[in-house]
């Protein structure tokens, strides 16, 4: 479990830097603890693995004041667990309490780790981490850009990360501001 925590912290540091995340930004995380443990998604939920993931993420994103939002599994329609104070104003709170087999171990562990958690139906996050092919794209802002990190797996699960950027609009004559000025 220590190796899983270490891998998550290393990946979080890489995403924090690559995506240039700042205080108040939201990172959506989808995580299959089954895949981490080398099993098929949804077949071998592990609260120990989920807690290690949460610990690794929060030790990096917490001090940076970047909010970790956790995507629930398909049984909860991929609702999102988030700290109430970080909830985007346009997100609707839904009534559900994630469980290991209905929401997933990761969402359950994140719920337990947050001070004042709520579940919302959807968000538009600034960056994302997909641990084990959980399909987080529905919760990212419209233009997602892949982020390649040295950490490629968490346990046995594949890791795919993304950052987002504002849409480019206009045509051949358009001039665009540098991304750093838009964030």
JSON list of C-alpha atoms in Angstrom, two decimals:
[
{"chain": "A", "resi": 1, "resn": "UNK", "atom": "CA", "xyz": [0.00, 0.00, 0.00]},
{"chain": "A", "resi": 2, "resn": "UNK", "atom": "CA", "xyz": [2.96, 2.30, 0.63]},
{"chain": "A", "resi": 3, "resn": "UNK", "atom": "CA", "xyz": [4.05, 1.89, -2.99]},
{"chain": "A", "resi": 4, "resn": "UNK", "atom": "CA", "xyz": [0.55, 2.83, -4.21]},
{"chain": "A", "resi": 5, "resn": "UNK", "atom": "CA", "xyz": [0.59, 5.93, -1.99]},
{"chain": "A", "resi": 6, "resn": "UNK", "atom": "CA", "xyz": [4.04, 6.86, -3.27]},
{"chain": "A", "resi": 7, "resn": "UNK", "atom": "CA", "xyz": [3.05, 6.39, -6.93]},
{"chain": "A", "resi": 8, "resn": "UNK", "atom": "CA", "xyz": [-0.06, 8.56, -6.46]},
{"chain": "A", "resi": 9, "resn": "UNK", "atom": "CA", "xyz": [1.89, 11.32, -4.75]},
{"chain": "A", "resi": 10, "resn": "UNK", "atom": "CA", "xyz": [4.50, 11.29, -7.53]},
{"chain": "A", "resi": 11, "resn": "UNK", "atom": "CA", "xyz": [1.79, 11.41, -10.21]},
{"chain": "A", "resi": 12, "resn": "UNK", "atom": "CA", "xyz": [0.00, 14.23, -8.38]},
{"chain": "A", "resi": 13, "resn": "UNK", "atom": "CA", "xyz": [3.22, 16.27, -8.21]},
{"chain": "A", "resi": 14, "resn": "UNK", "atom": "CA", "xyz": [3.74, 15.71, -11.94]},
{"chain": "A", "resi": 15, "resn": "UNK", "atom": "CA", "xyz": [0.20, 16.76, -12.83]},
{"chain": "A", "resi": 16, "resn": "UNK", "atom": "CA", "xyz": [0.35, 19.77, -10.49]},
{"chain": "A", "resi": 17, "resn": "UNK", "atom": "CA", "xyz": [3.44, 21.02, -12.36]},
{"chain": "A", "resi": 18, "resn": "UNK", "atom": "CA", "xyz": [2.46, 20.02, -15.92]},
{"chain": "A", "resi": 19, "resn": "UNK", "atom": "CA", "xyz": [-1.06, 21.47, -15.67]},
{"chain": "A", "resi": 20, "resn": "UNK", "atom": "CA", "xyz": [0.14, 24.56, -13.77]},
{"chain": "A", "resi": 21, "resn": "UNK", "atom": "CA", "xyz": [-2.63, 24.03, -11.23]},
{"chain": "A", "resi": 22, "resn": "UNK", "atom": "CA", "xyz": [-3.28, 26.77, -8.70]},
{"chain": "A", "resi": 23, "resn": "UNK", "atom": "CA", "xyz": [-5.24, 27.14, -5.49]},
{"chain": "A", "resi": 24, "resn": "UNK", "atom": "CA", "xyz": [-8.95, 26.64, -6.11]},
{"chain": "A", "resi": 25, "resn": "UNK", "atom": "CA", "xyz": [-8.53, 24.46, -9.20]},
{"chain": "A", "resi": 26, "resn": "UNK", "atom": "CA", "xyz": [-10.27, 21.07, -9.28]},
{"chain": "A", "resi": 27, "resn": "UNK", "atom": "CA", "xyz": [-8.72, 17.73, -10.25]},
{"chain": "A", "resi": 28, "resn": "UNK", "atom": "CA", "xyz": [-11.22, 14.98, -11.06]},
{"chain": "A", "resi": 29, "resn": "UNK", "atom": "CA", "xyz": [-9.96, 11.51, -10.18]},
{"chain": "A", "resi": 30, "resn": "UNK", "atom": "CA", "xyz": [-11.50, 8.26, -11.32]},
{"chain": "A", "resi": 31, "resn": "UNK", "atom": "CA", "xyz": [-9.99, 5.21, -9.70]},
{"chain": "A", "resi": 32, "resn": "UNK", "atom": "CA", "xyz": [-10.55, 1.47, -9.92]},
{"chain": "A", "resi": 33, "resn": "UNK", "atom": "CA", "xyz": [-9.07, -0.16, -6.84]},
{"chain": "A", "resi": 34, "resn": "UNK", "atom": "CA", "xyz": [-9.77, -3.50, -8.55]},
{"chain": "A", "resi": 35, "resn": "UNK", "atom": "CA", "xyz": [-7.48, -2.56, -11.46]},
{"chain": "A", "resi": 36, "resn": "UNK", "atom": "CA", "xyz": [-4.82, -1.34, -9.02]},
{"chain": "A", "resi": 37, "resn": "UNK", "atom": "CA", "xyz": [-4.89, -4.80, -7.44]},
{"chain": "A", "resi": 38, "resn": "UNK", "atom": "CA", "xyz": [-4.56, -6.49, -10.85]},
{"chain": "A", "resi": 39, "resn": "UNK", "atom": "CA", "xyz": [-8.21, -7.49, -11.26]},
{"chain": "A", "resi": 40, "resn": "UNK", "atom": "CA", "xyz": [-10.93, -6.50, -13.73]},
{"chain": "A", "resi": 41, "resn": "UNK", "atom": "CA", "xyz": [-12.60, -3.15, -12.99]},
{"chain": "A", "resi": 42, "resn": "UNK", "atom": "CA", "xyz": [-15.50, -3.54, -10.54]},
{"chain": "A", "resi": 43, "resn": "UNK", "atom": "CA", "xyz": [-14.58, -7.08, -9.47]},
{"chain": "A", "resi": 44, "resn": "UNK", "atom": "CA", "xyz": [-12.28, -6.82, -6.44]},
{"chain": "A", "resi": 45, "resn": "UNK", "atom": "CA", "xyz": [-12.81, -3.53, -4.63]},
{"chain": "A", "resi": 46, "resn": "UNK", "atom": "CA", "xyz": [-10.08, -2.70, -2.09]},
{"chain": "A", "resi": 47, "resn": "UNK", "atom": "CA", "xyz": [-10.57, -0.06, 0.57]},
{"chain": "A", "resi": 48, "resn": "UNK", "atom": "CA", "xyz": [-6.88, -0.37, 1.53]},
{"chain": "A", "resi": 49, "resn": "UNK", "atom": "CA", "xyz": [-5.77, 0.50, -2.01]},
{"chain": "A", "resi": 50, "resn": "UNK", "atom": "CA", "xyz": [-8.35, 3.32, -2.19]},
{"chain": "A", "resi": 51, "resn": "UNK", "atom": "CA", "xyz": [-7.13, 4.82, 1.09]},
{"chain": "A", "resi": 52, "resn": "UNK", "atom": "CA", "xyz": [-3.53, 4.69, -0.17]},
{"chain": "A", "resi": 53, "resn": "UNK", "atom": "CA", "xyz": [-4.59, 6.57, -3.33]},
{"chain": "A", "resi": 54, "resn": "UNK", "atom": "CA", "xyz": [-6.47, 9.21, -1.34]},
{"chain": "A", "resi": 55, "resn": "UNK", "atom": "CA", "xyz": [-3.54, 9.67, 1.05]},
{"chain": "A", "resi": 56, "resn": "UNK", "atom": "CA", "xyz": [-1.05, 10.10, -1.81]},
{"chain": "A", "resi": 57, "resn": "UNK", "atom": "CA", "xyz": [-3.24, 12.61, -3.64]},
{"chain": "A", "resi": 58, "resn": "UNK", "atom": "CA", "xyz": [-4.15, 14.69, -0.59]},
{"chain": "A", "resi": 59, "resn": "UNK", "atom": "CA", "xyz": [-0.56, 14.97, 0.62]},
{"chain": "A", "resi": 60, "resn": "UNK", "atom": "CA", "xyz": [0.29, 16.80, -2.63]},
{"chain": "A", "resi": 61, "resn": "UNK", "atom": "CA", "xyz": [-2.92, 18.56, -3.65]},
{"chain": "A", "resi": 62, "resn": "UNK", "atom": "CA", "xyz": [-3.89, 19.54, -0.08]},
{"chain": "A", "resi": 63, "resn": "UNK", "atom": "CA", "xyz": [-0.96, 21.91, 0.60]},
{"chain": "A", "resi": 64, "resn": "UNK", "atom": "CA", "xyz": [-1.40, 23.38, -2.91]},
{"chain": "A", "resi": 65, "resn": "UNK", "atom": "CA", "xyz": [-5.09, 23.99, -2.09]},
{"chain": "A", "resi": 66, "resn": "UNK", "atom": "CA", "xyz": [-6.13, 22.12, -5.23]},
{"chain": "A", "resi": 67, "resn": "UNK", "atom": "CA", "xyz": [-9.43, 20.29, -4.72]},
{"chain": "A", "resi": 68, "resn": "UNK", "atom": "CA", "xyz": [-9.56, 16.55, -5.32]},
{"chain": "A", "resi": 69, "resn": "UNK", "atom": "CA", "xyz": [-12.94, 15.46, -6.69]},
{"chain": "A", "resi": 70, "resn": "UNK", "atom": "CA", "xyz": [-13.67, 11.74, -6.89]},
{"chain": "A", "resi": 71, "resn": "UNK", "atom": "CA", "xyz": [-15.76, 10.16, -9.61]},
{"chain": "A", "resi": 72, "resn": "UNK", "atom": "CA", "xyz": [-18.10, 7.44, -8.39]},
{"chain": "A", "resi": 73, "resn": "UNK", "atom": "CA", "xyz": [-18.67, 4.29, -10.41]},
{"chain": "A", "resi": 74, "resn": "UNK", "atom": "CA", "xyz": [-21.44, 3.69, -12.93]},
{"chain": "A", "resi": 75, "resn": "UNK", "atom": "CA", "xyz": [-23.80, 2.41, -10.20]},
{"chain": "A", "resi": 76, "resn": "UNK", "atom": "CA", "xyz": [-24.07, 6.02, -8.98]},
{"chain": "A", "resi": 77, "resn": "UNK", "atom": "CA", "xyz": [-24.14, 7.41, -12.54]},
{"chain": "A", "resi": 78, "resn": "UNK", "atom": "CA", "xyz": [-20.57, 8.66, -12.10]},
{"chain": "A", "resi": 79, "resn": "UNK", "atom": "CA", "xyz": [-21.59, 11.27, -9.53]},
{"chain": "A", "resi": 80, "resn": "UNK", "atom": "CA", "xyz": [-18.71, 13.24, -8.01]},
{"chain": "A", "resi": 81, "resn": "UNK", "atom": "CA", "xyz": [-17.57, 13.44, -4.37]},
{"chain": "A", "resi": 82, "resn": "UNK", "atom": "CA", "xyz": [-16.19, 16.88, -3.53]},
{"chain": "A", "resi": 83, "resn": "UNK", "atom": "CA", "xyz": [-15.59, 19.14, -0.54]},
{"chain": "A", "resi": 84, "resn": "UNK", "atom": "CA", "xyz": [-18.70, 21.30, -0.05]},
{"chain": "A", "resi": 85, "resn": "UNK", "atom": "CA", "xyz": [-16.67, 24.53, 0.02]},
{"chain": "A", "resi": 86, "resn": "UNK", "atom": "CA", "xyz": [-15.03, 23.66, -3.34]},
{"chain": "A", "resi": 87, "resn": "UNK", "atom": "CA", "xyz": [-18.28, 22.73, -5.07]},
{"chain": "A", "resi": 88, "resn": "UNK", "atom": "CA", "xyz": [-18.85, 24.81, -8.20]},
{"chain": "A", "resi": 89, "resn": "UNK", "atom": "CA", "xyz": [-21.93, 27.02, -7.82]},
{"chain": "A", "resi": 90, "resn": "UNK", "atom": "CA", "xyz": [-23.61, 25.52, -10.88]},
{"chain": "A", "resi": 91, "resn": "UNK", "atom": "CA", "xyz": [-23.26, 21.92, -9.66]},
{"chain": "A", "resi": 92, "resn": "UNK", "atom": "CA", "xyz": [-26.31, 20.23, -8.20]},
{"chain": "A", "resi": 93, "resn": "UNK", "atom": "CA", "xyz": [-25.94, 18.31, -4.93]},
{"chain": "A", "resi": 94, "resn": "UNK", "atom": "CA", "xyz": [-27.40, 14.80, -5.09]},
{"chain": "A", "resi": 95, "resn": "UNK", "atom": "CA", "xyz": [-28.42, 12.58, -2.20]},
{"chain": "A", "resi": 96, "resn": "UNK", "atom": "CA", "xyz": [-26.15, 9.56, -2.04]},
{"chain": "A", "resi": 97, "resn": "UNK", "atom": "CA", "xyz": [-23.53, 8.05, 0.25]},
{"chain": "A", "resi": 98, "resn": "UNK", "atom": "CA", "xyz": [-20.88, 6.13, -1.71]},
{"chain": "A", "resi": 99, "resn": "UNK", "atom": "CA", "xyz": [-20.15, 2.54, -0.66]},
{"chain": "A", "resi": 100, "resn": "UNK", "atom": "CA", "xyz": [-17.41, 0.20, -1.93]},
{"chain": "A", "resi": 101, "resn": "UNK", "atom": "CA", "xyz": [-19.82, -1.66, -4.23]},
{"chain": "A", "resi": 102, "resn": "UNK", "atom": "CA", "xyz": [-22.05, 1.30, -5.12]},
{"chain": "A", "resi": 103, "resn": "UNK", "atom": "CA", "xyz": [-19.86, 4.29, -5.82]},
{"chain": "A", "resi": 104, "resn": "UNK", "atom": "CA", "xyz": [-16.54, 2.52, -5.45]},
{"chain": "A", "resi": 105, "resn": "UNK", "atom": "CA", "xyz": [-13.86, 2.18, -2.82]},
{"chain": "A", "resi": 106, "resn": "UNK", "atom": "CA", "xyz": [-12.06, 5.32, -4.00]},
{"chain": "A", "resi": 107, "resn": "UNK", "atom": "CA", "xyz": [-15.16, 7.54, -3.76]},
{"chain": "A", "resi": 108, "resn": "UNK", "atom": "CA", "xyz": [-15.93, 5.99, -0.37]},
{"chain": "A", "resi": 109, "resn": "UNK", "atom": "CA", "xyz": [-12.38, 6.58, 0.93]},
{"chain": "A", "resi": 110, "resn": "UNK", "atom": "CA", "xyz": [-12.38, 10.16, -0.37]},
{"chain": "A", "resi": 111, "resn": "UNK", "atom": "CA", "xyz": [-15.78, 10.81, 1.26]},
{"chain": "A", "resi": 112, "resn": "UNK", "atom": "CA", "xyz": [-14.34, 9.59, 4.57]},
{"chain": "A", "resi": 113, "resn": "UNK", "atom": "CA", "xyz": [-11.21, 11.77, 4.22]},
{"chain": "A", "resi": 114, "resn": "UNK", "atom": "CA", "xyz": [-12.93, 15.06, 3.40]},
{"chain": "A", "resi": 115, "resn": "UNK", "atom": "CA", "xyz": [-14.09, 17.46, 6.13]},
{"chain": "A", "resi": 116, "resn": "UNK", "atom": "CA", "xyz": [-17.52, 18.25, 4.65]},
{"chain": "A", "resi": 117, "resn": "UNK", "atom": "CA", "xyz": [-18.14, 16.05, 1.61]},
{"chain": "A", "resi": 118, "resn": "UNK", "atom": "CA", "xyz": [-21.07, 16.26, -0.77]},
{"chain": "A", "resi": 119, "resn": "UNK", "atom": "CA", "xyz": [-21.93, 14.42, -3.97]},
{"chain": "A", "resi": 120, "resn": "UNK", "atom": "CA", "xyz": [-22.77, 16.38, -7.09]},
{"chain": "A", "resi": 121, "resn": "UNK", "atom": "CA", "xyz": [-24.11, 15.19, -10.39]},
{"chain": "A", "resi": 122, "resn": "UNK", "atom": "CA", "xyz": [-21.42, 16.71, -12.58]},
{"chain": "A", "resi": 123, "resn": "UNK", "atom": "CA", "xyz": [-18.53, 19.19, -12.62]},
{"chain": "A", "resi": 124, "resn": "UNK", "atom": "CA", "xyz": [-16.09, 20.68, -15.11]},
{"chain": "A", "resi": 125, "resn": "UNK", "atom": "CA", "xyz": [-12.62, 20.04, -13.68]},
{"chain": "A", "resi": 126, "resn": "UNK", "atom": "CA", "xyz": [-9.37, 21.78, -14.60]},
{"chain": "A", "resi": 127, "resn": "UNK", "atom": "CA", "xyz": [-7.36, 18.54, -14.77]},
{"chain": "A", "resi": 128, "resn": "UNK", "atom": "CA", "xyz": [-7.88, 14.84, -14.26]},
{"chain": "A", "resi": 129, "resn": "UNK", "atom": "CA", "xyz": [-6.35, 11.52, -13.31]},
{"chain": "A", "resi": 130, "resn": "UNK", "atom": "CA", "xyz": [-7.86, 8.29, -14.60]},
{"chain": "A", "resi": 131, "resn": "UNK", "atom": "CA", "xyz": [-6.53, 5.31, -12.67]},
{"chain": "A", "resi": 132, "resn": "UNK", "atom": "CA", "xyz": [-7.66, 2.05, -14.24]},
{"chain": "A", "resi": 133, "resn": "UNK", "atom": "CA", "xyz": [-9.72, 3.13, -17.28]},
{"chain": "A", "resi": 134, "resn": "UNK", "atom": "CA", "xyz": [-12.63, 4.71, -15.40]},
{"chain": "A", "resi": 135, "resn": "UNK", "atom": "CA", "xyz": [-13.48, 7.27, -18.13]},
{"chain": "A", "resi": 136, "resn": "UNK", "atom": "CA", "xyz": [-13.35, 10.69, -16.45]},
{"chain": "A", "resi": 137, "resn": "UNK", "atom": "CA", "xyz": [-13.77, 12.79, -19.61]},
{"chain": "A", "resi": 138, "resn": "UNK", "atom": "CA", "xyz": [-17.38, 13.70, -18.83]},
{"chain": "A", "resi": 139, "resn": "UNK", "atom": "CA", "xyz": [-16.14, 15.72, -15.85]},
{"chain": "A", "resi": 140, "resn": "UNK", "atom": "CA", "xyz": [-13.36, 17.69, -17.58]},
{"chain": "A", "resi": 141, "resn": "UNK", "atom": "CA", "xyz": [-13.71, 21.13, -19.15]},
{"chain": "A", "resi": 142, "resn": "UNK", "atom": "CA", "xyz": [-14.38, 21.02, -22.90]},
{"chain": "A", "resi": 143, "resn": "UNK", "atom": "CA", "xyz": [-10.80, 21.05, -24.21]},
{"chain": "A", "resi": 144, "resn": "UNK", "atom": "CA", "xyz": [-8.71, 18.34, -22.57]},
{"chain": "A", "resi": 145, "resn": "UNK", "atom": "CA", "xyz": [-5.02, 17.89, -23.35]},
{"chain": "A", "resi": 146, "resn": "UNK", "atom": "CA", "xyz": [-3.20, 14.64, -22.50]},
{"chain": "A", "resi": 147, "resn": "UNK", "atom": "CA", "xyz": [-0.42, 14.93, -19.91]},
{"chain": "A", "resi": 148, "resn": "UNK", "atom": "CA", "xyz": [2.35, 12.35, -20.12]},
{"chain": "A", "resi": 149, "resn": "UNK", "atom": "CA", "xyz": [3.99, 11.63, -16.78]},
{"chain": "A", "resi": 150, "resn": "UNK", "atom": "CA", "xyz": [6.88, 9.34, -15.82]},
{"chain": "A", "resi": 151, "resn": "UNK", "atom": "CA", "xyz": [4.40, 7.45, -13.62]},
{"chain": "A", "resi": 152, "resn": "UNK", "atom": "CA", "xyz": [2.42, 5.27, -16.05]},
{"chain": "A", "resi": 153, "resn": "UNK", "atom": "CA", "xyz": [0.74, 2.91, -13.59]},
{"chain": "A", "resi": 154, "resn": "UNK", "atom": "CA", "xyz": [-0.64, 2.92, -10.06]},
{"chain": "A", "resi": 155, "resn": "UNK", "atom": "CA", "xyz": [-0.22, -0.63, -8.84]},
{"chain": "A", "resi": 156, "resn": "UNK", "atom": "CA", "xyz": [-1.37, -2.69, -11.86]},
{"chain": "A", "resi": 157, "resn": "UNK", "atom": "CA", "xyz": [-3.73, 0.02, -13.18]},
{"chain": "A", "resi": 158, "resn": "UNK", "atom": "CA", "xyz": [-2.95, 2.25, -16.16]},
{"chain": "A", "resi": 159, "resn": "UNK", "atom": "CA", "xyz": [-2.71, 5.96, -15.38]},
{"chain": "A", "resi": 160, "resn": "UNK", "atom": "CA", "xyz": [-3.91, 8.57, -17.88]},
{"chain": "A", "resi": 161, "resn": "UNK", "atom": "CA", "xyz": [-3.82, 12.27, -16.97]},
{"chain": "A", "resi": 162, "resn": "UNK", "atom": "CA", "xyz": [-5.14, 15.41, -18.62]},
{"chain": "A", "resi": 163, "resn": "UNK", "atom": "CA", "xyz": [-5.17, 19.15, -18.20]},
{"chain": "A", "resi": 164, "resn": "UNK", "atom": "CA", "xyz": [-7.63, 21.52, -19.77]},
{"chain": "A", "resi": 165, "resn": "UNK", "atom": "CA", "xyz": [-7.29, 24.80, -21.61]},
{"chain": "A", "resi": 166, "resn": "UNK", "atom": "CA", "xyz": [-9.71, 27.45, -22.84]},
{"chain": "A", "resi": 167, "resn": "UNK", "atom": "CA", "xyz": [-11.24, 26.87, -26.29]},
{"chain": "A", "resi": 168, "resn": "UNK", "atom": "CA", "xyz": [-9.63, 28.64, -29.23]},
{"chain": "A", "resi": 169, "resn": "UNK", "atom": "CA", "xyz": [-12.28, 30.52, -31.19]},
{"chain": "A", "resi": 170, "resn": "UNK", "atom": "CA", "xyz": [-11.99, 32.45, -34.41]},
{"chain": "A", "resi": 171, "resn": "UNK", "atom": "CA", "xyz": [-10.22, 31.58, -37.60]},
{"chain": "A", "resi": 172, "resn": "UNK", "atom": "CA", "xyz": [-7.02, 32.18, -39.50]},
{"chain": "A", "resi": 173, "resn": "UNK", "atom": "CA", "xyz": [-6.94, 35.86, -38.44]},
{"chain": "A", "resi": 174, "resn": "UNK", "atom": "CA", "xyz": [-7.47, 35.20, -34.73]},
{"chain": "A", "resi": 175, "resn": "UNK", "atom": "CA", "xyz": [-4.74, 36.01, -32.24]},
{"chain": "A", "resi": 176, "resn": "UNK", "atom": "CA", "xyz": [-4.72, 34.03, -29.00]},
{"chain": "A", "resi": 177, "resn": "UNK", "atom": "CA", "xyz": [-3.60, 34.99, -25.51]},
{"chain": "A", "resi": 178, "resn": "UNK", "atom": "CA", "xyz": [-1.00, 32.77, -23.83]},
{"chain": "A", "resi": 179, "resn": "UNK", "atom": "CA", "xyz": [-2.74, 30.10, -21.72]},
{"chain": "A", "resi": 180, "resn": "UNK", "atom": "CA", "xyz": [-1.11, 31.39, -18.52]},
{"chain": "A", "resi": 181, "resn": "UNK", "atom": "CA", "xyz": [-2.95, 34.71, -18.90]},
{"chain": "A", "resi": 182, "resn": "UNK", "atom": "CA", "xyz": [-6.33, 32.94, -19.19]},
{"chain": "A", "resi": 183, "resn": "UNK", "atom": "CA", "xyz": [-6.15, 30.88, -16.01]}
]
